[in-house]
CSV table of C-alpha atoms in Angstrom, one decimal:
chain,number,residue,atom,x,y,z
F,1,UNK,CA,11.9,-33.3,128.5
F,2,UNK,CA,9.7,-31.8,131.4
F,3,UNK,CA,7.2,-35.0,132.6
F,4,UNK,CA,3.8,-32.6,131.2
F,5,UNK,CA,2.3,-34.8,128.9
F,6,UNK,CA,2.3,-37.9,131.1
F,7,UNK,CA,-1.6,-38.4,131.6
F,8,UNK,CA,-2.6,-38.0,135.2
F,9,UNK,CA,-4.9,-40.9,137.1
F,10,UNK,CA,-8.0,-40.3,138.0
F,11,UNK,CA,-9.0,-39.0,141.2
F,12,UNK,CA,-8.8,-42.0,144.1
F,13,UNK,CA,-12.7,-42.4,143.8
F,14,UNK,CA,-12.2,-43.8,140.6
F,15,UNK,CA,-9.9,-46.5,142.2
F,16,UNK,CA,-12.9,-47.2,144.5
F,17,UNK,CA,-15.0,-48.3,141.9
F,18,UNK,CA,-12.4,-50.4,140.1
F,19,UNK,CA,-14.4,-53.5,138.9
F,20,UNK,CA,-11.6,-55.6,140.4
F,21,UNK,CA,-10.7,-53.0,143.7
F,22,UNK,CA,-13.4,-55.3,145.8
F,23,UNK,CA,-12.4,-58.6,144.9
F,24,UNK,CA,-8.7,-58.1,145.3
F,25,UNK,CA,-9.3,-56.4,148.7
F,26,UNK,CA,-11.3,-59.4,149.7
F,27,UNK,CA,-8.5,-62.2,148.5
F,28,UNK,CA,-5.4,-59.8,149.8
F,29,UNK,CA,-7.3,-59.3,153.6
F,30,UNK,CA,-8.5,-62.7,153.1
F,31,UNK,CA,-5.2,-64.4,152.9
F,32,UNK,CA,-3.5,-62.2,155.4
F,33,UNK,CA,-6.3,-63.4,158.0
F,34,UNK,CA,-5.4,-67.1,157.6
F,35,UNK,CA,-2.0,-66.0,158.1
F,36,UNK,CA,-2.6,-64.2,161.0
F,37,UNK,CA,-4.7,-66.9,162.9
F,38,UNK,CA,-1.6,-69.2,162.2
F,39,UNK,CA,1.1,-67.0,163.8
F,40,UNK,CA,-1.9,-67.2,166.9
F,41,UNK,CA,-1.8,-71.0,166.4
F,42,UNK,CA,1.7,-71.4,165.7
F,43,UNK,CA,4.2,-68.7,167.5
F,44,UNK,CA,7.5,-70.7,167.8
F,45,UNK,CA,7.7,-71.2,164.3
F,46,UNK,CA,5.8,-68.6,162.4
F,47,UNK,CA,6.5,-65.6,164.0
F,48,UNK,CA,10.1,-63.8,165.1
F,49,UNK,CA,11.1,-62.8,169.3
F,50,UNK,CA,12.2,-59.6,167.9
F,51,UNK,CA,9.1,-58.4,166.0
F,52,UNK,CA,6.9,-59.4,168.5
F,53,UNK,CA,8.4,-56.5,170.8
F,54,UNK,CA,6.8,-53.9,168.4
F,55,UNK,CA,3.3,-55.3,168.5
F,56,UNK,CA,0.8,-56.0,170.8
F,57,UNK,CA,-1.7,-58.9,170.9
F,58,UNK,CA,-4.8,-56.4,171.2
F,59,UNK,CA,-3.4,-54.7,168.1
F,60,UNK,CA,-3.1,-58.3,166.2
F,61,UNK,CA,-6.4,-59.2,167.2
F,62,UNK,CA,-8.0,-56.3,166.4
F,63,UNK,CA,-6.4,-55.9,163.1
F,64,UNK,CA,-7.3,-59.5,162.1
F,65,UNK,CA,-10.9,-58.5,163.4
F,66,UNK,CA,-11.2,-55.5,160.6
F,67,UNK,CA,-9.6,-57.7,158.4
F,68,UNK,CA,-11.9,-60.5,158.1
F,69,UNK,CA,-15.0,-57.8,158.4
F,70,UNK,CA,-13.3,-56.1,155.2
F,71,UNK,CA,-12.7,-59.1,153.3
F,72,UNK,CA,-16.0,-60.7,153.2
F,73,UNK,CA,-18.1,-57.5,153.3
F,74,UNK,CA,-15.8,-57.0,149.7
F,75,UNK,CA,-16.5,-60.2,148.3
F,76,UNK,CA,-20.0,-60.5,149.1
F,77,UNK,CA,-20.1,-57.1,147.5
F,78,UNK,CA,-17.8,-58.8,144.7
F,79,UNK,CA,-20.6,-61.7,144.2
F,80,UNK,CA,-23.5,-59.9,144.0
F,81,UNK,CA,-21.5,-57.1,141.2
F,82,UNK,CA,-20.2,-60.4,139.6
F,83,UNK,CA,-16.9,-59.3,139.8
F,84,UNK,CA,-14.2,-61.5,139.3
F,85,UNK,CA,-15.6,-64.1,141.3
F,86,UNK,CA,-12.7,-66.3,141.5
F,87,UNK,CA,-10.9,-63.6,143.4
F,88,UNK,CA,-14.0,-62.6,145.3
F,89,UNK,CA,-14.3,-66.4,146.8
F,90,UNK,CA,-10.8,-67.2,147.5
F,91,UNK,CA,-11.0,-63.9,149.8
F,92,UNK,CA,-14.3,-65.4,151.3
F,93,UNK,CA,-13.0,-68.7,151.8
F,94,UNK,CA,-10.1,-67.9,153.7
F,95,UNK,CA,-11.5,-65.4,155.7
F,96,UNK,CA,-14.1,-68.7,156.2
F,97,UNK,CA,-11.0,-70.9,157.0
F,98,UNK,CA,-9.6,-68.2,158.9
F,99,UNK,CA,-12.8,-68.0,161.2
F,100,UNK,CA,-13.1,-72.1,161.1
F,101,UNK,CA,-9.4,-72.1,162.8
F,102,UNK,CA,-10.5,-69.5,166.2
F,103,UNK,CA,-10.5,-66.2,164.2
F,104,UNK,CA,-9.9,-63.3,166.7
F,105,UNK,CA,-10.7,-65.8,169.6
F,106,UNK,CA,-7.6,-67.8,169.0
F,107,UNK,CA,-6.6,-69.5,172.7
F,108,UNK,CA,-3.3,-67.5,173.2
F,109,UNK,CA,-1.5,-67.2,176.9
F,110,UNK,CA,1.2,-64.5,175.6
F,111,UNK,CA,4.1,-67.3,176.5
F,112,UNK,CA,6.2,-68.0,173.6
F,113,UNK,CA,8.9,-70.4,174.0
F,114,UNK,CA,11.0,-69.2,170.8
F,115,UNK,CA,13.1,-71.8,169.1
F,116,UNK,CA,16.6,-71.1,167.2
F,117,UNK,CA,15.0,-70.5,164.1
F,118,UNK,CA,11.5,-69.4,163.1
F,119,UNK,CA,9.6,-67.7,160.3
F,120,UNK,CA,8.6,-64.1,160.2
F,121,UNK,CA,4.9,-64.8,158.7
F,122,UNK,CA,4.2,-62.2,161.1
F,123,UNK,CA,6.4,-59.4,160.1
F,124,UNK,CA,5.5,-60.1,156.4
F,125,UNK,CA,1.6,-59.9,157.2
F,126,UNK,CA,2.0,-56.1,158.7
F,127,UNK,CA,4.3,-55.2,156.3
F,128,UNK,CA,2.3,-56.0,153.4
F,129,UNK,CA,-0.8,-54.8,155.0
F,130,UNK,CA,0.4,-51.2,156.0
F,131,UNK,CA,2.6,-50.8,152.4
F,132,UNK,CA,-0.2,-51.5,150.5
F,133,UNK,CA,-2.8,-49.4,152.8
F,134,UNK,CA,0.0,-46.8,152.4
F,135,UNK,CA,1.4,-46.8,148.9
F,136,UNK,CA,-1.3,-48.3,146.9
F,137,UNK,CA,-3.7,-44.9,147.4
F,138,UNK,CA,-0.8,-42.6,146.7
F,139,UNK,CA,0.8,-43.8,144.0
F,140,UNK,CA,-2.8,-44.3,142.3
F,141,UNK,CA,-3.2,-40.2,143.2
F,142,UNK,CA,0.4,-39.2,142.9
F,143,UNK,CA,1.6,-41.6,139.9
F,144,UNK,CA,4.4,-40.2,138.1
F,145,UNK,CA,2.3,-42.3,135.3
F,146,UNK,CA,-0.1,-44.4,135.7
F,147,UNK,CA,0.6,-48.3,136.2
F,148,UNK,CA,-1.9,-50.6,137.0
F,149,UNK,CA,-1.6,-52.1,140.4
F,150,UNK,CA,-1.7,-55.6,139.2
F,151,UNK,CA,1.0,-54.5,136.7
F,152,UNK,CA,3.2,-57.1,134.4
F,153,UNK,CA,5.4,-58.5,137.2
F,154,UNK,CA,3.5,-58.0,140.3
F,155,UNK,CA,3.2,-61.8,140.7
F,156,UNK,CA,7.2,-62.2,141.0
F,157,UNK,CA,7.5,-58.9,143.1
F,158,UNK,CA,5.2,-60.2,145.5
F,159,UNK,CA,6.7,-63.7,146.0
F,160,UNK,CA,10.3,-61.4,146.9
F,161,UNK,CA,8.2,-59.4,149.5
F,162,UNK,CA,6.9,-62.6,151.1
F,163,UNK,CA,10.5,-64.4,150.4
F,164,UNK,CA,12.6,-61.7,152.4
F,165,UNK,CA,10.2,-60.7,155.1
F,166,UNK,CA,9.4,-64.8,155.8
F,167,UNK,CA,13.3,-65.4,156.0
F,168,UNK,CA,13.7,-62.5,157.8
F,169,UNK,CA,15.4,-64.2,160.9
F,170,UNK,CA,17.4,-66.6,158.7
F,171,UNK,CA,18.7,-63.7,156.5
F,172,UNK,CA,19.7,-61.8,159.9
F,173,UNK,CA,21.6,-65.5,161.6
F,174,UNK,CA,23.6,-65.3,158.2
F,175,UNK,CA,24.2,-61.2,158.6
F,176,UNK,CA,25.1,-61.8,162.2
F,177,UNK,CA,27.2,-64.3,161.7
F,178,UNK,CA,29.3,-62.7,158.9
F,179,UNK,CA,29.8,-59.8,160.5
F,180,UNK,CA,30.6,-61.0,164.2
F,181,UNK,CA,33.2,-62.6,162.6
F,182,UNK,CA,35.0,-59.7,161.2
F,183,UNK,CA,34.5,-57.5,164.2
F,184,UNK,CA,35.3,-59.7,166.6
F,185,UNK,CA,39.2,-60.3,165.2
F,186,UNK,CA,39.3,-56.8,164.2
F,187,UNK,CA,39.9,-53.9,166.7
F,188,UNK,CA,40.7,-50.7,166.4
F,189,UNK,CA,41.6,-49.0,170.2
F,190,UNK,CA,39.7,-45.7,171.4
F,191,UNK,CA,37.1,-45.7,168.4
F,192,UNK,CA,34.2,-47.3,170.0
F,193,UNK,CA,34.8,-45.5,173.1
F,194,UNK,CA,34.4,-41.9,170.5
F,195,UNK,CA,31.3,-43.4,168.7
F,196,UNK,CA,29.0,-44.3,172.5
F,197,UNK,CA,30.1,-41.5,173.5
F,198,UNK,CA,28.1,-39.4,170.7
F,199,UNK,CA,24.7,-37.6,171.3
F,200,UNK,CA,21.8,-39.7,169.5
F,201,UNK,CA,21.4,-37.7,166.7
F,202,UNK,CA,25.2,-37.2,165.5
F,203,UNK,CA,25.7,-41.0,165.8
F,204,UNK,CA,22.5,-41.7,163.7
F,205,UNK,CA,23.2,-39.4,161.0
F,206,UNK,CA,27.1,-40.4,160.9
F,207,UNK,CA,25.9,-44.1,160.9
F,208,UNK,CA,23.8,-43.3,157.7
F,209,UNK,CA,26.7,-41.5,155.9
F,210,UNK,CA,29.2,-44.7,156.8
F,211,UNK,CA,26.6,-47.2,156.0
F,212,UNK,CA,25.6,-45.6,152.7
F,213,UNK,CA,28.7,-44.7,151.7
F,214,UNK,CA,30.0,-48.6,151.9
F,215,UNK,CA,26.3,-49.6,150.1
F,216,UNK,CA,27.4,-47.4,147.6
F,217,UNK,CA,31.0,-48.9,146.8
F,218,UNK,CA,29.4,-52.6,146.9
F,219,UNK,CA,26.8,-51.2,144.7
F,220,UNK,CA,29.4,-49.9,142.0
F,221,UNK,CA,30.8,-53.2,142.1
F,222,UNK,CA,27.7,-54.8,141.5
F,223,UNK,CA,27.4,-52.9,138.3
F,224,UNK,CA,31.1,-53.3,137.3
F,225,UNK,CA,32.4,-56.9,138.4
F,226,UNK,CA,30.6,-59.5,136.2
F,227,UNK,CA,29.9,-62.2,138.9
F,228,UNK,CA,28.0,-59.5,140.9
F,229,UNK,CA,26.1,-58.4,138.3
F,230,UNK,CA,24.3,-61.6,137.2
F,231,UNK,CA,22.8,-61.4,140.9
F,232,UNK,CA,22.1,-57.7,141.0
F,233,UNK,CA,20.7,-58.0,137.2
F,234,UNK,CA,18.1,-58.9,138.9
F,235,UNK,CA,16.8,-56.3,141.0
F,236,UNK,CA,17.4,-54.3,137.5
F,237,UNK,CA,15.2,-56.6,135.8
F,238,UNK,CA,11.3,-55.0,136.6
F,239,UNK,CA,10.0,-52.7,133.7
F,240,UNK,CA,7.9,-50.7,136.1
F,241,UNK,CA,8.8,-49.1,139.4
F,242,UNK,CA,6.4,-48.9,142.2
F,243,UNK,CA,6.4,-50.0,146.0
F,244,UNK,CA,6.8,-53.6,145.3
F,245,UNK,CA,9.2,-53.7,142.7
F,246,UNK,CA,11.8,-53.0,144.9
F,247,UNK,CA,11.8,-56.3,146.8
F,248,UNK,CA,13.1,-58.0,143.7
F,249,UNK,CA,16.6,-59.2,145.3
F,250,UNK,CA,18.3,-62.0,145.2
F,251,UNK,CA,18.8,-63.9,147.9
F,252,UNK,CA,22.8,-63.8,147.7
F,253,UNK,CA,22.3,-60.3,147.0
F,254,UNK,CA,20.5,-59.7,150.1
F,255,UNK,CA,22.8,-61.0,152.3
F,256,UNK,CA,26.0,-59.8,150.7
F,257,UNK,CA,24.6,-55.9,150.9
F,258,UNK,CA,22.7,-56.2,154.3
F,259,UNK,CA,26.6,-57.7,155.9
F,260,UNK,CA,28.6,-55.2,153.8
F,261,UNK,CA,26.6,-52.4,155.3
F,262,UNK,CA,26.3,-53.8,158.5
F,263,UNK,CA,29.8,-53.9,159.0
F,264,UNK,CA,31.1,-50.3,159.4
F,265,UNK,CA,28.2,-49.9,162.4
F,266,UNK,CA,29.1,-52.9,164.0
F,267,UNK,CA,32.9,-52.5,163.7
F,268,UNK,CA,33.1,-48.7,165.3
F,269,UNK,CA,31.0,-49.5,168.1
F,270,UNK,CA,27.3,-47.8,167.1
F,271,UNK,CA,24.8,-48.7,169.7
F,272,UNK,CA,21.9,-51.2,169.2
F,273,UNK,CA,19.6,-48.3,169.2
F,274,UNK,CA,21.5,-46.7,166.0
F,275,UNK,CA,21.7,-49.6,164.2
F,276,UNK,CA,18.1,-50.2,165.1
F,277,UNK,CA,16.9,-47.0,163.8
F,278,UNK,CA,18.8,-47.1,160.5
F,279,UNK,CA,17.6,-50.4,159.5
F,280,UNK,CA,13.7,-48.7,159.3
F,281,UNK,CA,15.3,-45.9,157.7
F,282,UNK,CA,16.7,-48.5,155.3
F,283,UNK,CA,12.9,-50.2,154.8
F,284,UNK,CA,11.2,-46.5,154.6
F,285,UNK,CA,13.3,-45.0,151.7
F,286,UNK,CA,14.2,-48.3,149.9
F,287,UNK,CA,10.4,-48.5,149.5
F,288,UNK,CA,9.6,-44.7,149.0
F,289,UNK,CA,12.9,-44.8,146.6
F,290,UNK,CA,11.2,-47.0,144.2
F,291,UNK,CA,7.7,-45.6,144.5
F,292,UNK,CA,5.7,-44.5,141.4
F,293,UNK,CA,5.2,-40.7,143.0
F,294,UNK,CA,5.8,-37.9,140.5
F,295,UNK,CA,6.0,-35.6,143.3
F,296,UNK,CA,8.4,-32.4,142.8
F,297,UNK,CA,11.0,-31.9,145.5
F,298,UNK,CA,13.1,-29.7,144.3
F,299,UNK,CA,16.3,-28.7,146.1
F,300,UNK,CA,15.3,-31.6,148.1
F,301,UNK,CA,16.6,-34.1,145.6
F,302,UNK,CA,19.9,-32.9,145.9
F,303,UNK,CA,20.0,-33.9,149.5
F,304,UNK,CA,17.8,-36.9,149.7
F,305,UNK,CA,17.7,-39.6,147.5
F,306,UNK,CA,13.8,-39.3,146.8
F,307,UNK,CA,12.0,-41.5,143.8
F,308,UNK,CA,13.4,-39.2,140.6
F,309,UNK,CA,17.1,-39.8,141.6
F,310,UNK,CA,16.7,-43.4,142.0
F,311,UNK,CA,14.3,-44.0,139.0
F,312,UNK,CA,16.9,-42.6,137.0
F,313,UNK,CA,19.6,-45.0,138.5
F,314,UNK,CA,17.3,-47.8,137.1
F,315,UNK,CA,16.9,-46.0,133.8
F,316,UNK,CA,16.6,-48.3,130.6
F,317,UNK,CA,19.3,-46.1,129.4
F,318,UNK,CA,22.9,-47.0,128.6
F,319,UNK,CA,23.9,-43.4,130.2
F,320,UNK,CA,22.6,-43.7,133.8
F,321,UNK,CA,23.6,-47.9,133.4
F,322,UNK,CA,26.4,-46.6,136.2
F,323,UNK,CA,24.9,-43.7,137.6
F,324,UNK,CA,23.0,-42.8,141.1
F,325,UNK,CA,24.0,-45.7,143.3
F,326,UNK,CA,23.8,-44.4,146.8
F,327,UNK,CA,20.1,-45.1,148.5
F,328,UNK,CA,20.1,-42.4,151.0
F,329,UNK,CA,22.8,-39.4,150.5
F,330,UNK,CA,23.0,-38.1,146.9
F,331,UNK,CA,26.2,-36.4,148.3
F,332,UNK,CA,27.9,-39.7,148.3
F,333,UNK,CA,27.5,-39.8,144.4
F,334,UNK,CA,29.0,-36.5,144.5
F,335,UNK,CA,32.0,-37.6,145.8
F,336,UNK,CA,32.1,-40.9,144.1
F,337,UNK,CA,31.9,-39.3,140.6
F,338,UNK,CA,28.5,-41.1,139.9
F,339,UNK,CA,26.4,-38.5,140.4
F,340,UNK,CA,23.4,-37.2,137.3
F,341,UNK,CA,20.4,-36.3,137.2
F,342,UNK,CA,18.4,-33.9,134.8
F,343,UNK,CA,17.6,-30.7,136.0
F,344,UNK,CA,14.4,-30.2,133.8
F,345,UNK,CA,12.8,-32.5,135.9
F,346,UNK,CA,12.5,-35.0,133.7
F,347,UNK,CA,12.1,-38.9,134.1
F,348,UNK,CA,13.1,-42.1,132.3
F,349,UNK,CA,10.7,-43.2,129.8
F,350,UNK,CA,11.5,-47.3,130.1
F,351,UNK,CA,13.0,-48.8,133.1
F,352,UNK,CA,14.7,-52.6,133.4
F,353,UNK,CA,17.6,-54.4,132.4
F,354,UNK,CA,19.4,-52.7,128.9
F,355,UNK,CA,18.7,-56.2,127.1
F,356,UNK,CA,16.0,-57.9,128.8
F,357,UNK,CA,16.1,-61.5,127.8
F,358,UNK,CA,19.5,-61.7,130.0
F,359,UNK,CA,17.0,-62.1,132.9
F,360,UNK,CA,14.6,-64.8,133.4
F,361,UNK,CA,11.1,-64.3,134.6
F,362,UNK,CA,10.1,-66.0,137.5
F,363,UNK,CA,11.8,-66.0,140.9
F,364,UNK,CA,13.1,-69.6,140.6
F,365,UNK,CA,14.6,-68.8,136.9
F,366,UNK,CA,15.9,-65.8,138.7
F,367,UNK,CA,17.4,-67.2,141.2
F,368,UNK,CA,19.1,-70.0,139.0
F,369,UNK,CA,20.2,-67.4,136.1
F,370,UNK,CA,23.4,-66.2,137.8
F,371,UNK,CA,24.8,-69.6,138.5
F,372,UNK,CA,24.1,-70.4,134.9
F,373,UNK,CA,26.1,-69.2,131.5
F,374,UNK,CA,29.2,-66.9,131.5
F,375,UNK,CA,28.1,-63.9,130.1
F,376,UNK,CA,30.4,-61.0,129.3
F,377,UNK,CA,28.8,-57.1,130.2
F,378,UNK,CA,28.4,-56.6,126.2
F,379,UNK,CA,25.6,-59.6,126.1
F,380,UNK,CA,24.1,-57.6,129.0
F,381,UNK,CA,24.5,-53.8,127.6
F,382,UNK,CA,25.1,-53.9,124.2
């Protein structure tokens, strides 16, 4: 049925006044500013030569500035409320570690001498900070229903964001390496040459269609071959959608779908700069995909996977169980035979795995589940 009797969240000053809204700003900018004055102290190990091209140091600094300003101005106010203290001092003792260690005044003489492998501390503090500045507000004023932002779960979600943006440069080394490999015996004469020689545009969108379309073959087989589904079981696992929940992935997933997708681009020649701009397509709508935002599109959703479509693909609901698996073009589904979605404009009422003691909770049990057992689809589905 039409999504009318779903009750509506209060309007965002409500948020604002959330007994725990200060204390949890102060421990989540608290934290991030100890991060950050490591990456200063640190560079060659904890932060990544390609990120750093995006940022500046002025920005970091100043951003680590606000951030320590923010996070004990809210748990002083915290204190005083008596609200959730605990939270309220871990925020102000970081940000008091964070200041202990340099702060903003952190010696730094912009050389870096990068090493062959480092940690992406870096990219996970920014990416954290602006998705949650983002999303957080607008799924609290756009909620398809309301879920708390410290939901069931949000613990293991959380620990996935820091896992895959931290291992960022590792994940890519294995990526790389997989799909060098494969390009470099295979070649096919005059199709690179076609593909550079494309204006930007036509080789960005044709590069989406290619890359989604092989995302959405690996991702049937992840829902039909047994071995891939204890791994992808996972990501299936969360009983509420929102911003986070969609960086629960397994490891071996993540690098199986990131090289499978990879590989078309790489293997017909697409330029750095394509490949570069799908992969923040790829972190834009896998977020917004999973987002709790009962917006309307409309026609829209027929040419954009937007949050309904892919809600439904995660659907507690033996019908959809194989339904919806491209990320980007819904016209992919269409010519896979996997396309549904209601036209009322309705939304799944439970989300997660069909039987949901199959999956463990906790990222270590997760991560340990699929190597374990030999369970048939039935224990999973029926």
């Amino acid at each position: 049925m039409p999504d009318t009797d779903v009750t509506r969240p209060q309007p965002l000053v409500a948020l604002l006044r959330h007994h725990l809204l200060a204390p949890a700003i102060s421990c989540f900018l608290g934290v991030l500013s100890l991060a950050t004055v490591f990456c200063f102290h640190f560079p060659e190990l904890l932060t990544t030569r390609e990120f750093r091209a995006v940022y500046t140091e002025d920005f970091a600094r100043t951003l680590l500035l606000v951030g320590l300003a923010a996070a004990f101005f809210a748990g002083t106010i915290a204190v005083l409320r008596d609200q959730h203290k605990r939270l309220a001092f871990i925020g102000v003792g970081t940000a008091t570690a964070a200041v202990l260690l340099g702060g903003t005044e952190v010696p730094f003489d912009g050389s870096v001498d990068d090493t062959s492998f480092s940690l992406g501390l870096d990219w996970f503090v920014l990416a954290l900070f602006f998705s949650a500045l983002v999303f957080i507000p607008l799924e609290h004023a756009l909620a398809r229903r309301p879920v708390p932002v410290f939901r069931p779960g949000w613990r293991t979600d959380a620990c996935y964001f820091f896992m895959s943006h931290v291992l960022v440069q590792f994940i890519l080394i294995l990526v790389t390496t997989s799909t060098s490999l494969v390009v470099s015996t295979v070649k096919v004469p005059g199709v690179q040459e076609r593909i550079d020689g494309l204006p930007f545009v036509a080789a960005f969108a044709l590069a989406v269609f290619l890359a989604d379309l092989a995302q959405a073959v690996l991702h049937r087989c992840y829902h039909r071959i047994m071995v891939l589904w204890r791994f992808h079981a996972v990501h299936h696992s969360s009983p509420e959608l929102d911003w986070l929940a969609g960086s629960r992935v397994h490891f071996v997933e993540t690098v199986l779908t990131r090289s499978i997708v990879l590989l078309p681009l790489l293997f017909l020649g697409f330029s750095t700069s394509v490949v570069n701009a799908y992969a923040v397509l790829v972190g834009i709508q896998a977020v917004v995909a999973h987002a709790n935002l009962g917006i309307r599109f409309g026609w829209l959703e027929y040419l954009i996977v937007l949050p309904r479509y892919h809600h439904w693909h995660h659907a507690r609901h033996l019908d959809y169980w194989d339904r919806n698996y491209a990320i980007h073009l819904p016209v992919i589904d269409m010519l896979m035979g996997s396309f549904k979605l209601p036209r009322d404009g309705s939304w799944p009422e439970e989300y997660g795995v069909l039987k949901r003691e199959t999956v463990p909770v906790g990222i270590l049990a997760q991560h340990v589940a699929p190597f374990r057992g030999q369970r048939t689809f039935d224990e999973y589905v029926r």
